[in-house]
Short mmCIF file of C-alpha atoms in Angstrom, two decimals:
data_model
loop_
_atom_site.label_atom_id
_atom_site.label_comp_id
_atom_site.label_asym_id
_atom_site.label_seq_id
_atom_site.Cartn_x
_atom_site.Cartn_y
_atom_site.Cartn_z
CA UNK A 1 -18.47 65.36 42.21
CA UNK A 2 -16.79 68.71 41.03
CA UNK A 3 -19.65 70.74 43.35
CA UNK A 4 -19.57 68.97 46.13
CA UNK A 5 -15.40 69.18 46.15
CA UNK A 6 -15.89 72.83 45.10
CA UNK A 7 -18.44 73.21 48.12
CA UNK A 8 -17.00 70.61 50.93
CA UNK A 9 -13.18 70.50 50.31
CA UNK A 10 -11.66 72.92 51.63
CA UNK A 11 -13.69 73.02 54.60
CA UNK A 12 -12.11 69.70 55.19
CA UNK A 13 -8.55 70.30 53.94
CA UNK A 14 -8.42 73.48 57.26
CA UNK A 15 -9.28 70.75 59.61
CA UNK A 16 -7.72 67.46 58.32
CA UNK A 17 -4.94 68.32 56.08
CA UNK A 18 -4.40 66.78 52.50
CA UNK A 19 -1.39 65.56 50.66
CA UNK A 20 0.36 67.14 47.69
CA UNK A 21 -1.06 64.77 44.98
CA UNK A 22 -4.43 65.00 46.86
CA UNK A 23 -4.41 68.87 46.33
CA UNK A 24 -3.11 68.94 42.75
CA UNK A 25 -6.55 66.05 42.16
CA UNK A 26 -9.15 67.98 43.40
CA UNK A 27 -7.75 71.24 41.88
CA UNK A 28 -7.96 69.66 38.76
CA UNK A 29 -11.38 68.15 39.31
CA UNK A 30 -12.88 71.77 40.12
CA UNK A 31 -11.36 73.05 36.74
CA UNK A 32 -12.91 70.22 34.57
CA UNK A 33 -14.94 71.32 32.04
CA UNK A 34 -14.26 75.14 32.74
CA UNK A 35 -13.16 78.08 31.16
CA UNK A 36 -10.19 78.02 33.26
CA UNK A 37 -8.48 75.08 31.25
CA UNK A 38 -9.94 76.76 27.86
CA UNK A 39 -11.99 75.53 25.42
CA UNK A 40 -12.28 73.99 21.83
CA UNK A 41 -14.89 74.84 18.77
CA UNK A 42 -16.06 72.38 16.90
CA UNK A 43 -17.02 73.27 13.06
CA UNK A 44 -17.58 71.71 10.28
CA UNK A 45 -15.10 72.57 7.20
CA UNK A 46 -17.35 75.07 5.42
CA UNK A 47 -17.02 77.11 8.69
CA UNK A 48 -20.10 76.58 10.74
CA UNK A 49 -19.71 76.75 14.54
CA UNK A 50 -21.83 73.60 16.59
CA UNK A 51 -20.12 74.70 19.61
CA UNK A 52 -17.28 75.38 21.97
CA UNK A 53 -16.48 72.99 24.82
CA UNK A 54 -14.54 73.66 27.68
CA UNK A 55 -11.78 70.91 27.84
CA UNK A 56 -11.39 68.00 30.54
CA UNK A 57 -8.91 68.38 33.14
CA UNK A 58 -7.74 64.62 32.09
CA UNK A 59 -7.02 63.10 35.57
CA UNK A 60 -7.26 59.65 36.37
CA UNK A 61 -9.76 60.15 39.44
CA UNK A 62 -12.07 62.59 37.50
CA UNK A 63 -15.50 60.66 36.54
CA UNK A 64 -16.52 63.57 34.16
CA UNK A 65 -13.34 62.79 31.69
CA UNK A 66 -12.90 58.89 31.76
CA UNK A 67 -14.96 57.38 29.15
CA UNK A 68 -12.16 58.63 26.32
CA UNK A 69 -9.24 57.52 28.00
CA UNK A 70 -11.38 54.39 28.94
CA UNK A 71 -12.17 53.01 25.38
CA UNK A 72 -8.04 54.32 23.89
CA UNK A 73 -7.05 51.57 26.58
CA UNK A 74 -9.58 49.05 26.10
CA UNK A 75 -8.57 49.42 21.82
CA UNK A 76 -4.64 49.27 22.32
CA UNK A 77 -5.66 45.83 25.10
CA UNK A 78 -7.67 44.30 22.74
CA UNK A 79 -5.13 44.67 20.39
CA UNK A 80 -2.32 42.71 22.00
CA UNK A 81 -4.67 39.95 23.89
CA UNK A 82 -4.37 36.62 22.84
CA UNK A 83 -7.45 34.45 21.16
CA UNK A 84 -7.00 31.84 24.28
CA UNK A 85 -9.52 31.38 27.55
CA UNK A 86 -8.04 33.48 30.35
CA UNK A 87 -7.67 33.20 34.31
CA UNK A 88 -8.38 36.41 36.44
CA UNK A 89 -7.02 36.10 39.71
CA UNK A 90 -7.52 38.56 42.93
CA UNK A 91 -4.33 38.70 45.16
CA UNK A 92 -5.52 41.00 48.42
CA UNK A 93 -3.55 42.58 51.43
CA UNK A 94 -4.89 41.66 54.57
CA UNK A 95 -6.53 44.01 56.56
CA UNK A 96 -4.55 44.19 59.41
CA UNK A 97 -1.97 45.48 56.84
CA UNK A 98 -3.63 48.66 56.06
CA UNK A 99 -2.84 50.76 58.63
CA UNK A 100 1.01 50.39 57.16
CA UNK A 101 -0.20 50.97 53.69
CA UNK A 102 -1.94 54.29 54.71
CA UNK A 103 2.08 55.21 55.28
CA UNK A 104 3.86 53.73 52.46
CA UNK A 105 1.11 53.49 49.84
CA UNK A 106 3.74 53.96 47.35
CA UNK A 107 6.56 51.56 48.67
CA UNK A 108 3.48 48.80 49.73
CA UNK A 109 2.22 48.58 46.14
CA UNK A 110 5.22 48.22 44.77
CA UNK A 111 5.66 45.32 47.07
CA UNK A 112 2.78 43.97 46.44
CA UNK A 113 3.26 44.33 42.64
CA UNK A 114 6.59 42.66 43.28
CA UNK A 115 5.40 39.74 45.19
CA UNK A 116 2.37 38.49 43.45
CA UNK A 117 4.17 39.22 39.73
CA UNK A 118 7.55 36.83 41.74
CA UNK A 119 4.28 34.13 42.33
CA UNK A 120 2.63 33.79 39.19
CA UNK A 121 6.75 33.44 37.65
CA UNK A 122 7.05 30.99 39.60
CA UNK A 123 4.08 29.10 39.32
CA UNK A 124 4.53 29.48 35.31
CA UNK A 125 8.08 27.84 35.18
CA UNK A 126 7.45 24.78 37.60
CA UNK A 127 7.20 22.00 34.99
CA UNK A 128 4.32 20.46 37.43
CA UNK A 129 1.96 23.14 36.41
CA UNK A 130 3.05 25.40 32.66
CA UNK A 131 6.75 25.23 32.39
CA UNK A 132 6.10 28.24 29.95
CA UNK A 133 5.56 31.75 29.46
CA UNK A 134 2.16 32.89 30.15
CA UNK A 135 0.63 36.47 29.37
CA UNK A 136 0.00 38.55 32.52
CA UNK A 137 -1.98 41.94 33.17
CA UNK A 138 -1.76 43.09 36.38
CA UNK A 139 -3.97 45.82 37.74
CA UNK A 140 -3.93 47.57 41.07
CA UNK A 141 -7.46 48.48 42.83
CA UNK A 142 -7.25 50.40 46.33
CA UNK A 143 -10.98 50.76 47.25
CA UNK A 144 -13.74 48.20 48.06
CA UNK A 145 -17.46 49.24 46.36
CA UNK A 146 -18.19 51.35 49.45
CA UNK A 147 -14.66 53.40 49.03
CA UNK A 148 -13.41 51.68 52.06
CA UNK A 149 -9.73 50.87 51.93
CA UNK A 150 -9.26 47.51 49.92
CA UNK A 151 -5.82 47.14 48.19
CA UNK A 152 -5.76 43.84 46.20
CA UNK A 153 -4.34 43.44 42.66
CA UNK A 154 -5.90 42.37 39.77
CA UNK A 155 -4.53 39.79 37.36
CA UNK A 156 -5.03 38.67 33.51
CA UNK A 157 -3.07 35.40 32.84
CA UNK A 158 -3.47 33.14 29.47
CA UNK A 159 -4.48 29.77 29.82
CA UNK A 160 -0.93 28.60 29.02
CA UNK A 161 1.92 30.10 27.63
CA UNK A 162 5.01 29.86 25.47
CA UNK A 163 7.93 27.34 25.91
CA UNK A 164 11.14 27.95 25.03
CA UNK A 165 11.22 26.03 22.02
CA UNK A 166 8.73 28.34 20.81
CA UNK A 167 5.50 25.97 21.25
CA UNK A 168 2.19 27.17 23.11
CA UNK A 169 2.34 25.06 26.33
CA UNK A 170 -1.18 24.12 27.61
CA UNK A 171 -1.38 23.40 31.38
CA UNK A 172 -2.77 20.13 32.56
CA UNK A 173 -5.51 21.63 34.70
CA UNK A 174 -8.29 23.89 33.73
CA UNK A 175 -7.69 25.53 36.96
CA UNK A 176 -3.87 26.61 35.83
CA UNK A 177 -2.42 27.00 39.40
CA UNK A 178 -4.05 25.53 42.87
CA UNK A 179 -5.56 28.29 44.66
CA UNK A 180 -3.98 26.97 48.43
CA UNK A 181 -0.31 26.87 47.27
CA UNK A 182 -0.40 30.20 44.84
CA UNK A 183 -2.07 32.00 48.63
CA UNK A 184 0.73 30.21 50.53
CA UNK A 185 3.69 31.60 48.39
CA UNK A 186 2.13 35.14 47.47
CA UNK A 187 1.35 35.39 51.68
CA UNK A 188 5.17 34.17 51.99
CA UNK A 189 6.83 36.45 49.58
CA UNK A 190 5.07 39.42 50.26
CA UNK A 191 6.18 39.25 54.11
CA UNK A 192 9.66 38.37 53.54
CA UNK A 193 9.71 41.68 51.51
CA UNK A 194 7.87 43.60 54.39
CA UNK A 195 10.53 42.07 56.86
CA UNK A 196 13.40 43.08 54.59
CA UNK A 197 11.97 47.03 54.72
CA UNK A 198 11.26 46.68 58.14
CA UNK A 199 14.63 46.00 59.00
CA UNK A 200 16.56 47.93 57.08
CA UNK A 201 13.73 51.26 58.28
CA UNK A 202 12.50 51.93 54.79
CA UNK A 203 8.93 51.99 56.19
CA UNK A 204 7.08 54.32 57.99
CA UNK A 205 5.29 53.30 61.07
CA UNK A 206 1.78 54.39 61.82
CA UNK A 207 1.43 55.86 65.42
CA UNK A 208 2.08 53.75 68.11
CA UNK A 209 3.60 51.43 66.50
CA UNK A 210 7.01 49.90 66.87
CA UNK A 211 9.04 48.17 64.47
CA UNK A 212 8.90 45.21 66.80
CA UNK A 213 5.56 45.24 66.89
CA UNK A 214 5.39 45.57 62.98
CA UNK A 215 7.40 42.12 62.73
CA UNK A 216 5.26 40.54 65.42
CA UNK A 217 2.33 41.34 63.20
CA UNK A 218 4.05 40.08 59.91
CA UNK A 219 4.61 36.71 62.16
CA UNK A 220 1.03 36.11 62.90
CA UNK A 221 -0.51 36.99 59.21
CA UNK A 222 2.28 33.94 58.35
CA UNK A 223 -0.34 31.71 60.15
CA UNK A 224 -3.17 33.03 59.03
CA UNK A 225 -5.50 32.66 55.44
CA UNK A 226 -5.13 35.08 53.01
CA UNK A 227 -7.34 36.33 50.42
CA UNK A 228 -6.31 35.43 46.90
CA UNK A 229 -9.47 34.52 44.23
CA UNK A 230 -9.14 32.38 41.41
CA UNK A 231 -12.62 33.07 38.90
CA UNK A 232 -13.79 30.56 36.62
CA UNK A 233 -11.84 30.28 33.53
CA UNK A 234 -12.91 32.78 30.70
CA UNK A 235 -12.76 31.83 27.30
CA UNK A 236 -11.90 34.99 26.12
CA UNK A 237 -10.76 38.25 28.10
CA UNK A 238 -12.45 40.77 26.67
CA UNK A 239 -14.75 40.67 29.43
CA UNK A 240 -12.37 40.91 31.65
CA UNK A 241 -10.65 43.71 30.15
CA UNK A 242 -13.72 46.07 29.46
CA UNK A 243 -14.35 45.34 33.47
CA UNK A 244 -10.68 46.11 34.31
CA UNK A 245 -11.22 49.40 31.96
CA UNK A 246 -14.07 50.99 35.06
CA UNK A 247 -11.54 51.32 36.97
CA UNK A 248 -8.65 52.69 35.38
CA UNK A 249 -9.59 55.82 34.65
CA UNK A 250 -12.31 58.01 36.59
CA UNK A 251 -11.38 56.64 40.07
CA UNK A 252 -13.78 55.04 42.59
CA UNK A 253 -17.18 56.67 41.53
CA UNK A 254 -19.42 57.95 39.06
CA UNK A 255 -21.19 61.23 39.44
CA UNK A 256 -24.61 58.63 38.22
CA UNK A 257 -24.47 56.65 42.23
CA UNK A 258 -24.54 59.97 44.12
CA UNK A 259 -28.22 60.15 45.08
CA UNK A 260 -27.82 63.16 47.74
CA UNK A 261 -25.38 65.66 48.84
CA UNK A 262 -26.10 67.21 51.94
CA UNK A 263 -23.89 69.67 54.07
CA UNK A 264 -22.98 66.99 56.42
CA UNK A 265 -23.96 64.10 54.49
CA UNK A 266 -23.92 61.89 51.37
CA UNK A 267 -25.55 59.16 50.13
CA UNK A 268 -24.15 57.11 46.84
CA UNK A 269 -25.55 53.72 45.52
CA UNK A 270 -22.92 51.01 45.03
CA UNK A 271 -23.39 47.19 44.01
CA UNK A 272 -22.37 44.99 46.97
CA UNK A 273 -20.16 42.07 46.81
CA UNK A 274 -21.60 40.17 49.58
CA UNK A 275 -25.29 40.11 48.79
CA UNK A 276 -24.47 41.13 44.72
CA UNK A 277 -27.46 43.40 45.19
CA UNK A 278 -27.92 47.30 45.40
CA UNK A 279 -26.94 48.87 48.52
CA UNK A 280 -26.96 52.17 49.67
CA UNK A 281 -23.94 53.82 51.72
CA UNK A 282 -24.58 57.10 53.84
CA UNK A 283 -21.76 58.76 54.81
CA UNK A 284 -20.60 62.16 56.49
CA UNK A 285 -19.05 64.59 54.41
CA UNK A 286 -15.46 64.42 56.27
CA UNK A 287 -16.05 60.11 55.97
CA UNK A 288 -16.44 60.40 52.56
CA UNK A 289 -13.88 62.50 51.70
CA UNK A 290 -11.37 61.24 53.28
CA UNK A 291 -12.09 57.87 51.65
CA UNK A 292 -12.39 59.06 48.29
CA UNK A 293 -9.00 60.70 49.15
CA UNK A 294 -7.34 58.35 50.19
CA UNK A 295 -7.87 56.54 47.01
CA UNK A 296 -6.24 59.20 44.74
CA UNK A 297 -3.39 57.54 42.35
CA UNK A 298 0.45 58.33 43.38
CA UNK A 299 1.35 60.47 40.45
CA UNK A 300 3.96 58.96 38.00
CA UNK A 301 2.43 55.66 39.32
CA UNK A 302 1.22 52.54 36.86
CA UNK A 303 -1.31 51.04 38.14
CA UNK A 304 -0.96 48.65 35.45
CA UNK A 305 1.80 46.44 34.45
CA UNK A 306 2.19 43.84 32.16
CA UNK A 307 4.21 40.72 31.92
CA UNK A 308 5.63 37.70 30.19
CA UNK A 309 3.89 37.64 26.73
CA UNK A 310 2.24 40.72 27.44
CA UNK A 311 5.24 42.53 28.30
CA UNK A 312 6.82 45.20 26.07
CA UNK A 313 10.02 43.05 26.10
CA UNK A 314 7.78 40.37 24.80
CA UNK A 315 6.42 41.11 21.67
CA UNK A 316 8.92 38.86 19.75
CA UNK A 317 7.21 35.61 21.87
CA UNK A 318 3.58 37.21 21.99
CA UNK A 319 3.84 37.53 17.74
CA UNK A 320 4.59 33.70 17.92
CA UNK A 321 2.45 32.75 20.54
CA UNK A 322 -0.50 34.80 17.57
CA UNK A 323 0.81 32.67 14.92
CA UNK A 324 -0.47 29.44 16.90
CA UNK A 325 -3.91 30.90 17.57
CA UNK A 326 -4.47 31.91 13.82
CA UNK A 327 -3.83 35.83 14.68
CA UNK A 328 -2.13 38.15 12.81
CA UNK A 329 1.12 40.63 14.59
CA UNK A 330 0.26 42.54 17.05
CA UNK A 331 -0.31 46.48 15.35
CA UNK A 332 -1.51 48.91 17.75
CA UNK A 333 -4.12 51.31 16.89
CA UNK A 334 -3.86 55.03 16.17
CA UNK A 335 -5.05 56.91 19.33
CA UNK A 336 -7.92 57.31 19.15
CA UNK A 337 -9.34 60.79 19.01
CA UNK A 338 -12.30 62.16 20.27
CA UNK A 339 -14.10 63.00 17.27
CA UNK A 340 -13.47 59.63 16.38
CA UNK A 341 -15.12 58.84 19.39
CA UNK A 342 -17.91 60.85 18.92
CA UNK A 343 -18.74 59.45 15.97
CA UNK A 344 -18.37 55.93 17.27
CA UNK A 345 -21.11 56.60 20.10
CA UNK A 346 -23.16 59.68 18.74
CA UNK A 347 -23.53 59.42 15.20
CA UNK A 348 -25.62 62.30 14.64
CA UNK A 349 -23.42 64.43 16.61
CA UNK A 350 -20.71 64.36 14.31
CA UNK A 351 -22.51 65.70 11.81
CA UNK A 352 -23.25 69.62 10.86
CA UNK A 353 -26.81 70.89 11.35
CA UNK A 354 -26.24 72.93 8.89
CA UNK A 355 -24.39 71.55 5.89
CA UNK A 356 -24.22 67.98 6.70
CA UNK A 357 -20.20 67.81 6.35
CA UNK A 358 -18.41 66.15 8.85
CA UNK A 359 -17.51 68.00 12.33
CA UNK A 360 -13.67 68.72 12.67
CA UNK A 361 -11.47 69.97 15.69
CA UNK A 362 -11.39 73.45 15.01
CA UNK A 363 -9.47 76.60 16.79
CA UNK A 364 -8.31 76.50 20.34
CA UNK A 365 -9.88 79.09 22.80
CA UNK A 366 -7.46 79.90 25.52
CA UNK A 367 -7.54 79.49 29.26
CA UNK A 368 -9.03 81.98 31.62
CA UNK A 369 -5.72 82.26 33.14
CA UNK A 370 -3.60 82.23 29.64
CA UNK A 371 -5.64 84.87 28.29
CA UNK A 372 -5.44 87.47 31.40
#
């Protein structure tokens, strides 16, 4: 990925323009792993040199730096989930929507965010259903296996939740909420919102399109099915999680499914949805990166917000909620570092070749740039 954005980008960027973020990304991709962001040795303590790596550029879209940042999230998740069965749920924005979200990407996901997180509240407190506070993860994806544009969001729940007596509240289905009614109040809230911004101009309109024409749309997706996938019940979510954890960090693909990079083409291997099969996608260059572009995170951004029990504000409730499945407080790990990791995955790598001591982070070798 770094070559072919060191080789294609800015071929594309004179003819089709790119964003602030989308410049600072793929600036930061091309320095991964180079002398330009320095380097680190790596010794054992008697003073014998294994080597000196450049250092990772650390962005969430790089694929070369995400398996680190992958597995400190998965530890401090793992940490705070609950020993219950879990729901994951898929909320999605409707197609016809996406020509608006190409404009407000950042306003539209917080809308979304806002109106499915509004849903599953209110779901949770109707007596008929929890009457309770569940646990909620909710994760934002923007890109379909392909890297065409698919915003939908992600979500974790517990398979009941806490009352406000303090008892864990189990829900009288298996299936927790009814898929028809949670897709008739998500598709309701979320368009009131877009209304709201609509008609107070907080949005901006794609080309040739009035705001008129905006509401008209909003009118018909209130008559129309919307997208929202309830899986089978888990019994635990660590599944879940470590799937959630692919897409966090390293954006929308691994360097491993390019299979050929051509001046004008690309082809990359991607598991499809529809026929859950391998499938190949060849793009051109400008296709490609545009949709791999378009995918970059808004910077300051979560994509990943937590609620109820699984909220920061709800560690008091999430402790007691512990108590009732036989688990201790919640204690969140030491970061972990990646010599730690190292030794986790590669044994033998953390050891000297020449001494046998354990490896340690040793001195810091200073940028191209910092050193000029």
């Amino acid at each position: 990925m770094q070559t072919l954005l060191t080789d294609h980008f800015a071929t594309y960027r004179a003819q089709y323009g790119a964003s602030l973020p989308q410049l600072k990304a793929v600036a930061r991709l091309q320095l991964c792993r180079t002398a330009a962001l320095g380097a680190h040795v790596q010794c054992c303590p008697h003073g014998h040199i294994q080597g000196v790596w450049y250092n990772s550029c650390k962005h969430r879209s790089c694929p070369q730096c995400c398996a680190l940042p992958q597995e400190r999230w998965l530890l401090r998740v793992r940490s705070v989930l609950l020993d219950c069965p879990h729901h994951h749920m898929i909320f999605t924005l409707p197609a016809e929507l996406h020509p608006l979200w190409r404009f407000n990407r950042e306003r539209l996901a917080e809308l979304l965010f806002t109106a499915v997180h509004r849903t599953l509240g209110a779901f949770s407190a109707d007596p008929k259903y929890l009457a309770a506070m569940p646990g909620v993860m909710s994760c934002l994806h923007t890109w379909g296996r392909d890297l065409s544009l698919h915003p939908h969001l992600h979500c974790l729940l517990t398979h009941g939740g806490l009352n406000e007596a303090g008892d864990w509240i189990a829900p009288r289905k298996a299936v927790l909420f009814p898929q028809k009614p949670l897709m008739m109040v998500y598709r309701g809230k979320l368009l009131a919102a877009l209304r709201r911004a609509l008609l107070a101009d907080e949005l901006a309109l794609p080309p040739g399109q009035s705001s008129q024409q905006c509401l008209n749309l909003c009118n018909q997706l209130g008559r129309k099915e919307w997208v929202v996938h309830c899986c089978q019940r888990y019994e635990h979510a660590a599944g879940v999680a470590k799937y959630l954890a692919r897409y966090i960090k390293g954006g929308p693909l691994r360097n491993s499914q390019l299979l050929s990079v051509s001046k004008s083409q690309l082809r990359f291997r991607y598991q499809s949805h529809r026929t859950h099969t391998s499938a190949v996608a060849e793009l051109s260059m400008e296709t490609f990166l545009q949709r791999w572009l378009e995918h970059v995170p808004t910077p300051g951004k979560a994509s990943i917000r937590y609620l109820g029990l699984y909220s920061s504000g709800g560690r008091r409730k999430l402790n007691l909620a512990r108590q009732y499945f036989g688990q201790t407080p919640v204690n969140l790990p030491q970061l972990l570092g990646w010599q730690q990791y190292i030794a986790r995955n590669w044994p033998a790598s953390a050891i000297c070749n020449a001494c046998g001591a354990k490896l340690e982070h040793g001195s810091q070798v200073l940028p191209v740039r910092a050193a000029q």
